[in-house]
PDB file of C-alpha atoms and ligand atoms in Angstrom:
ATOM      1  CA  MET A   1      14.446  -8.639  17.551  1.00 39.00           C
ATOM      2  CA  THR A   2      15.779  -8.208  14.040  1.00 43.00           C
ATOM      3  CA  ALA A   3      17.709  -5.228  12.697  1.00 43.00           C
ATOM      4  CA  PHE A   4      14.478  -4.124  11.042  1.00 47.00           C
ATOM      5  CA  ASP A   5      12.527  -3.899  14.271  1.00 46.00           C
ATOM      6  CA  ALA A   6      14.803  -1.070  15.217  1.00 40.00           C
ATOM      7  CA  TYR A   7      13.160   1.046  12.528  1.00 42.00           C
ATOM      8  CA  ARG A   8       9.764   0.449  13.971  1.00 47.00           C
ATOM      9  CA  PRO A   9       8.672   3.262  16.181  1.00 49.00           C
ATOM     10  CA  ASP A  10       6.436   2.810  19.197  1.00 52.00           C
ATOM     11  CA  ARG A  11       3.260   1.128  17.975  1.00 57.00           C
ATOM     12  CA  GLY A  12       1.129   2.668  20.684  1.00 57.00           C
ATOM     13  CA  ARG A  13      -1.213   4.837  18.652  1.00 78.00           C
ATOM     14  CA  ALA A  14      -4.421   2.955  17.836  1.00 90.00           C
ATOM     15  CA  GLU A  15      -5.275   5.069  14.800  1.00 94.00           C
ATOM     16  CA  LEU A  16      -2.505   4.817  12.350  1.00 96.00           C
ATOM     17  CA  VAL A  17      -3.936   7.067   9.633  1.00 97.00           C
ATOM     18  CA  VAL A  18      -6.346   9.936  10.139  1.00 97.00           C
ATOM     19  CA  ALA A  19      -7.387  11.933   7.093  1.00 97.00           C
ATOM     20  CA  GLU A  20      -9.627  14.987   7.629  1.00 97.00           C
ATOM     21  CA  ARG A  21     -11.569  16.850   4.985  1.00 97.00           C
ATOM     22  CA  LEU A  22      -9.071  15.667   2.400  1.00 98.00           C
ATOM     23  CA  THR A  23      -9.416  17.318  -0.970  1.00 98.00           C
ATOM     24  CA  ARG A  24      -7.268  16.879  -4.053  1.00 98.00           C
ATOM     25  CA  GLU A  25      -8.011  18.904  -7.194  1.00 98.00           C
ATOM     26  CA  TYR A  26      -6.354  18.575 -10.521  1.00 97.00           C
ATOM     27  CA  GLU A  27      -6.251  21.365 -13.105  1.00 94.00           C
ATOM     28  CA  LEU A  28      -6.732  19.968 -16.560  1.00 89.00           C
ATOM     29  CA  GLY A  29      -7.270  22.095 -19.659  1.00 90.00           C
ATOM     30  CA  GLY A  30      -8.623  25.010 -17.664  1.00 91.00           C
ATOM     31  CA  GLN A  31     -10.991  22.738 -15.716  1.00 95.00           C
ATOM     32  CA  THR A  32     -10.787  21.773 -12.135  1.00 95.00           C
ATOM     33  CA  ILE A  33     -11.370  18.113 -11.252  1.00 95.00           C
ATOM     34  CA  ARG A  34     -12.000  17.234  -7.669  1.00 97.00           C
ATOM     35  CA  ALA A  35     -10.624  13.679  -7.506  1.00 98.00           C
ATOM     36  CA  VAL A  36     -11.010  13.466  -3.686  1.00 98.00           C
ATOM     37  CA  ASP A  37     -13.658  15.652  -2.147  1.00 97.00           C
ATOM     38  CA  GLU A  38     -13.579  16.617   1.587  1.00 97.00           C
ATOM     39  CA  LEU A  39     -13.091  13.023   2.626  1.00 97.00           C
ATOM     40  CA  THR A  40     -12.632  12.047   6.262  1.00 97.00           C
ATOM     41  CA  LEU A  41     -11.227   8.646   7.105  1.00 96.00           C
ATOM     42  CA  ARG A  42      -9.662   6.835  10.084  1.00 96.00           C
ATOM     43  CA  VAL A  43      -7.685   3.647   9.789  1.00 96.00           C
ATOM     44  CA  ARG A  44      -6.883   1.686  12.919  1.00 95.00           C
ATOM     45  CA  ARG A  45      -3.648  -0.127  13.359  1.00 94.00           C
ATOM     46  CA  GLY A  46      -3.858  -3.746  12.179  1.00 92.00           C
ATOM     47  CA  GLU A  47      -6.938  -3.192  10.075  1.00 94.00           C
ATOM     48  CA  MET A  48      -7.317  -4.208   6.451  1.00 94.00           C
ATOM     49  CA  VAL A  49      -9.501  -1.687   4.704  1.00 95.00           C
ATOM     50  CA  ALA A  50     -10.702  -2.112   1.140  1.00 95.00           C
ATOM     51  CA  VAL A  51     -11.508   0.986  -0.933  1.00 96.00           C
ATOM     52  CA  GLN A  52     -13.951   0.129  -3.588  1.00 94.00           C
ATOM     53  CA  GLY A  53     -15.291   2.215  -6.448  1.00 92.00           C
ATOM     54  CA  ARG A  54     -15.414   2.236 -10.126  1.00 91.00           C
ATOM     55  CA  SER A  55     -12.651   3.609 -12.345  1.00 93.00           C
ATOM     56  CA  GLY A  56     -12.268   7.318 -11.885  1.00 95.00           C
ATOM     57  CA  SER A  57     -13.887   7.397  -8.418  1.00 96.00           C
ATOM     58  CA  GLY A  58     -10.653   8.631  -6.788  1.00 97.00           C
ATOM     59  CA  LYS A  59      -9.144   5.447  -5.338  1.00 97.00           C
ATOM     60  CA  THR A  60      -5.613   6.015  -6.631  1.00 97.00           C
ATOM     61  CA  THR A  61      -5.670   9.677  -5.673  1.00 98.00           C
ATOM     62  CA  LEU A  62      -6.807   8.812  -2.148  1.00 98.00           C
ATOM     63  CA  LEU A  63      -4.211   6.071  -1.701  1.00 98.00           C
ATOM     64  CA  ASN A  64      -1.420   8.375  -2.936  1.00 97.00           C
ATOM     65  CA  LEU A  65      -2.475  11.001  -0.392  1.00 98.00           C
ATOM     66  CA  LEU A  66      -2.621   8.480   2.481  1.00 98.00           C
ATOM     67  CA  GLY A  67       0.775   7.100   1.595  1.00 97.00           C
ATOM     68  CA  GLY A  68       2.465  10.494   1.195  1.00 96.00           C
ATOM     69  CA  LEU A  69       3.120  10.099  -2.526  1.00 96.00           C
ATOM     70  CA  ASP A  70       1.027  13.171  -3.190  1.00 96.00           C
ATOM     71  CA  ARG A  71      -0.080  16.224  -1.234  1.00 97.00           C
ATOM     72  CA  PRO A  72      -3.690  17.312  -0.760  1.00 97.00           C
ATOM     73  CA  THR A  73      -5.043  20.619  -2.106  1.00 98.00           C
ATOM     74  CA  THR A  74      -6.664  21.118   1.301  1.00 98.00           C
ATOM     75  CA  GLY A  75      -7.244  18.924   4.365  1.00 98.00           C
ATOM     76  CA  THR A  76      -4.860  16.905   6.402  1.00 97.00           C
ATOM     77  CA  VAL A  77      -3.351  13.442   6.696  1.00 97.00           C
ATOM     78  CA  ARG A  78      -1.890  12.336   9.991  1.00 97.00           C
ATOM     79  CA  PHE A  79       0.260   9.195  10.027  1.00 97.00           C
ATOM     80  CA  ASP A  80       0.781   7.974  13.559  1.00 95.00           C
ATOM     81  CA  GLY A  81       0.205  11.542  14.683  1.00 93.00           C
ATOM     82  CA  LEU A  82       2.631  13.076  12.210  1.00 95.00           C
ATOM     83  CA  GLU A  83       1.020  15.700   9.936  1.00 96.00           C
ATOM     84  CA  LEU A  84       2.240  14.779   6.439  1.00 96.00           C
ATOM     85  CA  THR A  85       1.498  18.164   4.959  1.00 92.00           C
ATOM     86  CA  GLU A  86       3.938  19.749   7.398  1.00 94.00           C
ATOM     87  CA  LEU A  87       6.822  17.492   6.333  1.00 96.00           C
ATOM     88  CA  ALA A  88       9.418  18.617   3.809  1.00 95.00           C
ATOM     89  CA  ASP A  89       9.876  16.448   0.710  1.00 95.00           C
ATOM     90  CA  ASP A  90      12.947  14.686   2.095  1.00 95.00           C
ATOM     91  CA  GLN A  91      11.240  13.923   5.374  1.00 95.00           C
ATOM     92  CA  LEU A  92       8.280  12.573   3.539  1.00 96.00           C
ATOM     93  CA  THR A  93      10.553  10.350   1.376  1.00 95.00           C
ATOM     94  CA  GLU A  94      12.244   9.063   4.509  1.00 95.00           C
ATOM     95  CA  LEU A  95       8.926   8.318   6.173  1.00 96.00           C
ATOM     96  CA  ARG A  96       7.758   6.418   3.095  1.00 96.00           C
ATOM     97  CA  ARG A  97      10.893   4.413   2.852  1.00 94.00           C
ATOM     98  CA  ARG A  98      10.805   3.175   6.412  1.00 95.00           C
ATOM     99  CA  ARG A  99       7.163   3.101   7.422  1.00 96.00           C
ATOM    100  CA  ILE A 100       5.018   2.635   4.276  1.00 97.00           C
ATOM    101  CA  GLY A 101       5.062  -0.078   1.625  1.00 96.00           C
ATOM    102  CA  PHE A 102       3.396   0.149  -1.778  1.00 97.00           C
ATOM    103  CA  ILE A 103       2.079  -2.415  -4.250  1.00 96.00           C
ATOM    104  CA  PHE A 104       0.703  -1.474  -7.647  1.00 94.00           C
ATOM    105  CA  GLN A 105      -1.384  -3.096 -10.279  1.00 93.00           C
ATOM    106  CA  SER A 106       1.530  -3.281 -12.687  1.00 94.00           C
ATOM    107  CA  PHE A 107       3.941  -4.904 -10.154  1.00 95.00           C
ATOM    108  CA  GLY A 108       6.645  -2.320 -10.792  1.00 95.00           C
ATOM    109  CA  LEU A 109       9.594  -4.682 -10.670  1.00 97.00           C
ATOM    110  CA  ILE A 110      12.842  -3.702 -12.321  1.00 97.00           C
ATOM    111  CA  PRO A 111      13.224  -6.123 -15.259  1.00 97.00           C
ATOM    112  CA  ILE A 112      17.009  -6.487 -15.228  1.00 97.00           C
ATOM    113  CA  LEU A 113      17.122  -7.373 -11.584  1.00 98.00           C
ATOM    114  CA  SER A 114      16.385 -10.792 -10.041  1.00 98.00           C
ATOM    115  CA  ALA A 115      13.557 -11.329  -7.548  1.00 98.00           C
ATOM    116  CA  ALA A 116      16.045 -11.119  -4.668  1.00 98.00           C
ATOM    117  CA  GLU A 117      17.618  -7.920  -6.080  1.00 98.00           C
ATOM    118  CA  ASN A 118      14.204  -6.307  -6.440  1.00 98.00           C
ATOM    119  CA  VAL A 119      13.423  -7.095  -2.824  1.00 98.00           C
ATOM    120  CA  GLU A 120      16.825  -5.723  -1.830  1.00 98.00           C
ATOM    121  CA  ILE A 121      16.218  -2.221  -3.240  1.00 97.00           C
ATOM    122  CA  PRO A 122      14.390  -0.766  -0.231  1.00 96.00           C
ATOM    123  CA  LEU A 123      16.892  -2.374   2.117  1.00 97.00           C
ATOM    124  CA  ARG A 124      19.732  -0.602   0.281  1.00 96.00           C
ATOM    125  CA  LEU A 125      17.863   2.673   0.374  1.00 95.00           C
ATOM    126  CA  VAL A 126      17.861   2.615   4.183  1.00 94.00           C
ATOM    127  CA  GLY A 127      21.505   1.494   4.352  1.00 94.00           C
ATOM    128  CA  ALA A 128      20.959  -1.996   5.774  1.00 95.00           C
ATOM    129  CA  GLU A 129      24.100  -4.058   6.170  1.00 96.00           C
ATOM    130  CA  PRO A 130      24.735  -6.809   3.549  1.00 96.00           C
ATOM    131  CA  ALA A 131      24.290  -9.720   5.988  1.00 96.00           C
ATOM    132  CA  ALA A 132      21.086  -8.275   7.366  1.00 96.00           C
ATOM    133  CA  ARG A 133      19.859  -7.684   3.827  1.00 97.00           C
ATOM    134  CA  ARG A 134      20.522 -11.254   2.797  1.00 97.00           C
ATOM    135  CA  ALA A 135      18.740 -12.659   5.862  1.00 97.00           C
ATOM    136  CA  ARG A 136      15.770 -10.351   5.369  1.00 96.00           C
ATOM    137  CA  ILE A 137      15.494 -11.157   1.617  1.00 97.00           C
ATOM    138  CA  ALA A 138      15.521 -14.888   2.317  1.00 97.00           C
ATOM    139  CA  MET A 139      12.895 -14.545   5.030  1.00 96.00           C
ATOM    140  CA  LEU A 140      10.653 -12.372   2.802  1.00 95.00           C
ATOM    141  CA  LEU A 141      10.900 -14.630  -0.261  1.00 96.00           C
ATOM    142  CA  GLU A 142      10.166 -17.622   1.936  1.00 95.00           C
ATOM    143  CA  MET A 143       7.131 -15.759   3.357  1.00 93.00           C
ATOM    144  CA  VAL A 144       5.663 -15.174  -0.095  1.00 94.00           C
ATOM    145  CA  GLY A 145       6.480 -18.745  -1.215  1.00 94.00           C
ATOM    146  CA  LEU A 146       9.236 -17.847  -3.685  1.00 96.00           C
ATOM    147  CA  ALA A 147      12.420 -19.007  -1.964  1.00 96.00           C
ATOM    148  CA  GLU A 148      13.206 -21.140  -4.990  1.00 97.00           C
ATOM    149  CA  ARG A 149      12.800 -18.277  -7.434  1.00 97.00           C
ATOM    150  CA  ALA A 150      15.204 -15.751  -5.843  1.00 97.00           C
ATOM    151  CA  ARG A 151      17.496 -15.625  -8.852  1.00 98.00           C
ATOM    152  CA  HIS A 152      14.789 -15.410 -11.465  1.00 98.00           C
ATOM    153  CA  ARG A 153      14.079 -12.214 -13.327  1.00 98.00           C
ATOM    154  CA  PRO A 154      10.497 -10.849 -13.540  1.00 97.00           C
ATOM    155  CA  HIS A 155       9.940 -12.042 -17.112  1.00 97.00           C
ATOM    156  CA  GLU A 156      10.585 -15.618 -15.925  1.00 98.00           C
ATOM    157  CA  LEU A 157       7.809 -15.386 -13.373  1.00 97.00           C
ATOM    158  CA  SER A 158       4.049 -15.424 -13.752  1.00 96.00           C
ATOM    159  CA  GLY A 159       1.989 -12.330 -12.972  1.00 96.00           C
ATOM    160  CA  GLY A 160       0.993 -13.762  -9.595  1.00 95.00           C
ATOM    161  CA  GLU A 161       4.642 -14.515  -8.778  1.00 96.00           C
ATOM    162  CA  GLN A 162       5.741 -11.070  -9.828  1.00 97.00           C
ATOM    163  CA  GLN A 163       3.136  -9.568  -7.501  1.00 95.00           C
ATOM    164  CA  ARG A 164       4.410 -11.800  -4.726  1.00 96.00           C
ATOM    165  CA  VAL A 165       7.909 -10.423  -5.259  1.00 97.00           C
ATOM    166  CA  ALA A 166       6.371  -6.940  -5.187  1.00 97.00           C
ATOM    167  CA  ILE A 167       4.734  -7.793  -1.820  1.00 96.00           C
ATOM    168  CA  ALA A 168       8.038  -8.978  -0.427  1.00 96.00           C
ATOM    169  CA  ARG A 169       9.683  -5.774  -1.622  1.00 97.00           C
ATOM    170  CA  ALA A 170       6.919  -3.627  -0.081  1.00 96.00           C
ATOM    171  CA  LEU A 171       7.438  -5.364   3.260  1.00 95.00           C
ATOM    172  CA  ALA A 172      11.222  -5.258   3.226  1.00 95.00           C
ATOM    173  CA  ASN A 173      11.741  -2.477   5.751  1.00 95.00           C
ATOM    174  CA  GLY A 174       8.956  -3.683   8.051  1.00 94.00           C
ATOM    175  CA  PRO A 175       6.454  -0.925   7.180  1.00 96.00           C
ATOM    176  CA  GLU A 176       3.501  -0.181   9.401  1.00 96.00           C
ATOM    177  CA  LEU A 177       1.214   0.634   6.504  1.00 97.00           C
ATOM    178  CA  LEU A 178       0.854  -1.235   3.220  1.00 97.00           C
ATOM    179  CA  ILE A 179      -0.868   0.607   0.400  1.00 97.00           C
ATOM    180  CA  ALA A 180      -2.046  -1.621  -2.425  1.00 96.00           C
ATOM    181  CA  ASP A 181      -3.572  -0.034  -5.494  1.00 97.00           C
ATOM    182  CA  GLU A 182      -5.580  -2.632  -7.371  1.00 95.00           C
ATOM    183  CA  PRO A 183      -2.939  -5.283  -6.741  1.00 94.00           C
ATOM    184  CA  THR A 184      -5.016  -7.932  -8.518  1.00 93.00           C
ATOM    185  CA  GLY A 185      -6.057  -5.829 -11.490  1.00 92.00           C
ATOM    186  CA  GLN A 186      -3.718  -7.616 -13.956  1.00 91.00           C
ATOM    187  CA  LEU A 187      -4.279 -11.092 -12.589  1.00 92.00           C
ATOM    188  CA  ASP A 188      -6.815 -13.781 -13.360  1.00 92.00           C
ATOM    189  CA  SER A 189      -9.389 -14.258 -10.645  1.00 90.00           C
ATOM    190  CA  GLN A 190      -7.689 -17.269  -9.072  1.00 91.00           C
ATOM    191  CA  SER A 191      -4.255 -15.619  -8.786  1.00 92.00           C
ATOM    192  CA  GLY A 192      -5.988 -12.409  -7.691  1.00 92.00           C
ATOM    193  CA  ARG A 193      -7.711 -14.144  -4.802  1.00 92.00           C
ATOM    194  CA  ALA A 194      -4.425 -15.888  -3.858  1.00 91.00           C
ATOM    195  CA  ILE A 195      -2.669 -12.523  -3.837  1.00 93.00           C
ATOM    196  CA  MET A 196      -5.356 -10.990  -1.609  1.00 92.00           C
ATOM    197  CA  ARG A 197      -5.169 -13.911   0.778  1.00 93.00           C
ATOM    198  CA  LEU A 198      -1.408 -13.596   0.912  1.00 93.00           C
ATOM    199  CA  VAL A 199      -1.611  -9.846   1.558  1.00 92.00           C
ATOM    200  CA  ARG A 200      -4.001 -10.545   4.434  1.00 92.00           C
ATOM    201  CA  ALA A 201      -1.869 -13.351   5.833  1.00 92.00           C
ATOM    202  CA  VAL A 202       1.424 -11.447   5.724  1.00 88.00           C
ATOM    203  CA  ALA A 203      -0.245  -8.304   7.076  1.00 88.00           C
ATOM    204  CA  ARG A 204      -1.487 -10.280  10.038  1.00 89.00           C
ATOM    205  CA  SER A 205       1.829 -12.056  10.627  1.00 88.00           C
ATOM    206  CA  GLU A 206       3.871  -8.849  10.291  1.00 85.00           C
ATOM    207  CA  GLY A 207       1.303  -6.685  12.079  1.00 89.00           C
ATOM    208  CA  VAL A 208       0.847  -4.407   9.104  1.00 95.00           C
ATOM    209  CA  THR A 209      -2.114  -2.168   8.458  1.00 96.00           C
ATOM    210  CA  VAL A 210      -3.460  -2.403   4.889  1.00 96.00           C
ATOM    211  CA  VAL A 211      -5.378  -0.083   2.654  1.00 97.00           C
ATOM    212  CA  VAL A 212      -6.230  -1.777  -0.609  1.00 96.00           C
ATOM    213  CA  ALA A 213      -8.078  -0.339  -3.564  1.00 96.00           C
ATOM    214  CA  THR A 214     -10.008  -2.737  -5.715  1.00 90.00           C
ATOM    215  CA  HIS A 215     -12.930  -2.764  -8.019  1.00 79.00           C
ATOM    216  CA  ASP A 216     -13.274  -6.466  -7.660  1.00 79.00           C
ATOM    217  CA  VAL A 217     -16.285  -7.034  -5.454  1.00 77.00           C
ATOM    218  CA  ALA A 218     -15.311 -10.647  -4.847  1.00 74.00           C
ATOM    219  CA  LEU A 219     -12.138  -9.554  -3.082  1.00 78.00           C
ATOM    220  CA  VAL A 220     -13.513  -7.117  -0.638  1.00 82.00           C
ATOM    221  CA  SER A 221     -14.796  -9.977   1.519  1.00 84.00           C
ATOM    222  CA  LEU A 222     -11.183 -10.657   2.498  1.00 86.00           C
ATOM    223  CA  SER A 223     -10.910  -7.246   4.222  1.00 91.00           C
ATOM    224  CA  ASP A 224     -12.092  -6.129   7.624  1.00 91.00           C
ATOM    225  CA  ARG A 225     -13.914  -3.016   6.362  1.00 93.00           C
ATOM    226  CA  VAL A 226     -15.072  -1.708   3.002  1.00 93.00           C
ATOM    227  CA  LEU A 227     -15.272   1.888   2.020  1.00 94.00           C
ATOM    228  CA  GLU A 228     -17.044   2.861  -1.183  1.00 94.00           C
ATOM    229  CA  LEU A 229     -15.906   5.849  -3.102  1.00 96.00           C
ATOM    230  CA  ARG A 230     -17.961   7.744  -5.623  1.00 96.00           C
ATOM    231  CA  ASP A 231     -16.778  10.999  -7.207  1.00 96.00           C
ATOM    232  CA  GLY A 232     -14.126  11.337  -4.555  1.00 97.00           C
ATOM    233  CA  ARG A 233     -16.538  10.952  -1.661  1.00 96.00           C
ATOM    234  CA  LEU A 234     -17.213   8.117   0.735  1.00 94.00           C
ATOM    235  CA  VAL A 235     -20.713   6.905  -0.020  1.00 91.00           C
ATOM    236  CA  SER A 236     -20.879   3.882   2.235  1.00 80.00           C
ATOM    237  CA  GLU A 237     -18.965   2.067   4.844  1.00 74.00           C
ATOM    238  CA  GLY A 238     -19.496  -1.353   6.316  1.00 74.00           C
ATOM    239  CA  GLN A 239     -18.261  -4.799   7.149  1.00 70.00           C
ATOM    240  CA  PRO A 240     -17.855  -6.957   4.061  1.00 71.00           C
ATOM    241  CA  MET A 241     -19.839  -9.885   5.359  1.00 55.00           C
ATOM    242  CA  SER A 242     -22.863  -7.910   6.519  1.00 47.00           C
ATOM    243  CA  SER A 243     -23.118  -5.510   3.676  1.00 46.00           C
ATOM    244  CA  PRO A 244     -25.991  -6.096   1.297  1.00 46.00           C
ATOM    245  CA  PRO A 245     -25.127  -7.441  -2.195  1.00 46.00           C
ATOM    246  CA  VAL A 246     -24.544  -4.729  -4.759  1.00 42.00           C
TER     247      VAL A 246
HETATM  248  P1  LIG B   1      -9.459   5.618  -9.688  1.00 58.66           P
HETATM  249  O1  LIG B   1      -8.124   5.135  -9.143  1.00 58.66           O
HETATM  250  O2  LIG B   1     -10.591   5.271  -8.771  1.00 58.66           O
HETATM  251  O3  LIG B   1      -9.655   5.055 -11.014  1.00 58.66           O
HETATM  252  P2  LIG B   1      -8.262   8.212  -9.852  1.00 58.66           P
HETATM  253  O4  LIG B   1      -7.880   8.635  -8.485  1.00 58.66           O
HETATM  254  O5  LIG B   1      -7.179   7.706 -10.732  1.00 58.66           O
HETATM  255  O6  LIG B   1      -9.435   7.185  -9.746  1.00 58.66           O
HETATM  256  O7  LIG B   1      -8.939   9.435 -10.584  1.00 58.66           O
HETATM  257  C1  LIG B   1      -9.960  10.246  -9.988  1.00 58.66           C
HETATM  258  C2  LIG B   1     -10.267  11.368 -10.935  1.00 58.66           C
HETATM  259  O8  LIG B   1      -9.154  12.287 -11.030  1.00 58.66           O
HETATM  260  C3  LIG B   1     -10.623  10.996 -12.350  1.00 58.66           C
HETATM  261  O9  LIG B   1     -11.587  11.859 -12.826  1.00 58.66           O
HETATM  262  C4  LIG B   1      -9.291  11.193 -13.081  1.00 58.66           C
HETATM  263  O10 LIG B   1      -9.468  11.434 -14.444  1.00 58.66           O
HETATM  264  C5  LIG B   1      -8.750  12.383 -12.374  1.00 58.66           C
HETATM  265  N1  LIG B   1      -7.244  12.404 -12.317  1.00 58.66           N
HETATM  266  C6  LIG B   1      -6.471  11.509 -11.724  1.00 58.66           C
HETATM  267  N2  LIG B   1      -5.149  11.817 -11.874  1.00 58.66           N
HETATM  268  C7  LIG B   1      -5.137  12.988 -12.585  1.00 58.66           C
HETATM  269  C8  LIG B   1      -4.097  13.838 -13.036  1.00 58.66           C
HETATM  270  N3  LIG B   1      -2.825  13.582 -12.770  1.00 58.66           N
HETATM  271  N4  LIG B   1      -4.471  14.919 -13.734  1.00 58.66           N
HETATM  272  C9  LIG B   1      -5.747  15.231 -13.926  1.00 58.66           C
HETATM  273  N5  LIG B   1      -6.744  14.454 -13.560  1.00 58.66           N
HETATM  274  C10 LIG B   1      -6.489  13.328 -12.859  1.00 58.66           C
HETATM  275 MG1  LIG B   2      -6.770   3.809  -9.831  1.00 58.66          MG
END
């Protein structure tokens, strides 16, 4: 058992995320936009779910609600039985830090920090000891195949490598849920596929549940389940292999 397993609560609950009648409206110039519209969704522990849909269909809004980065206008999100809308901001921040990892299209690395220092940020935020931090950083960079690049800054790395650092950072505190918002959107198709395979591999080895938004149809085959969003609603759901070509 590592120091980080201590943060992991009991993994008994089979449904990690349950969203019910989730709605998020934005007010813009006197107009109301319903980005997510009465959406109900259950994500089982250990699943890798792809959320597909064209730009503007509500993928980012949905992921932000599931990951506790945003609050719904109406409806509920339960994370391992915890009702996120009932948590105060600081409780939500703490939950995110320890139990949820995020990856974004733009990588989001801090340019003046090395790969290792970027991965260290979440470990510092939870007050991990220096020796434990060093061991965890080494293990994570090894896992994403970048042990040799620990001291490199983001601009010295390719896009695919930067995203691998971001994956290592997202997994630093041993999250139960990984939210990935178009993680391959800025990569060529080959690096994009490699990143999706890596996400799947590390998710399996670390026992992490993944919700990944993508508009790349070629990548959804790497997930266990595909949800299609249109105008903030789920329009179809299926297994990637058995679903008809679109
Ligand atoms: P996707 O990630 O699938 O491209 P988004 O969740 O970003 O979709 O957006 C869904 C809808 O909500 C779009 O119509 C978008 O313009 C709108 N939207 C998203 N964020 C905001 C915001 N902060 N303010 C106003 N409208 C927004
Ligand atoms: Mg988006």
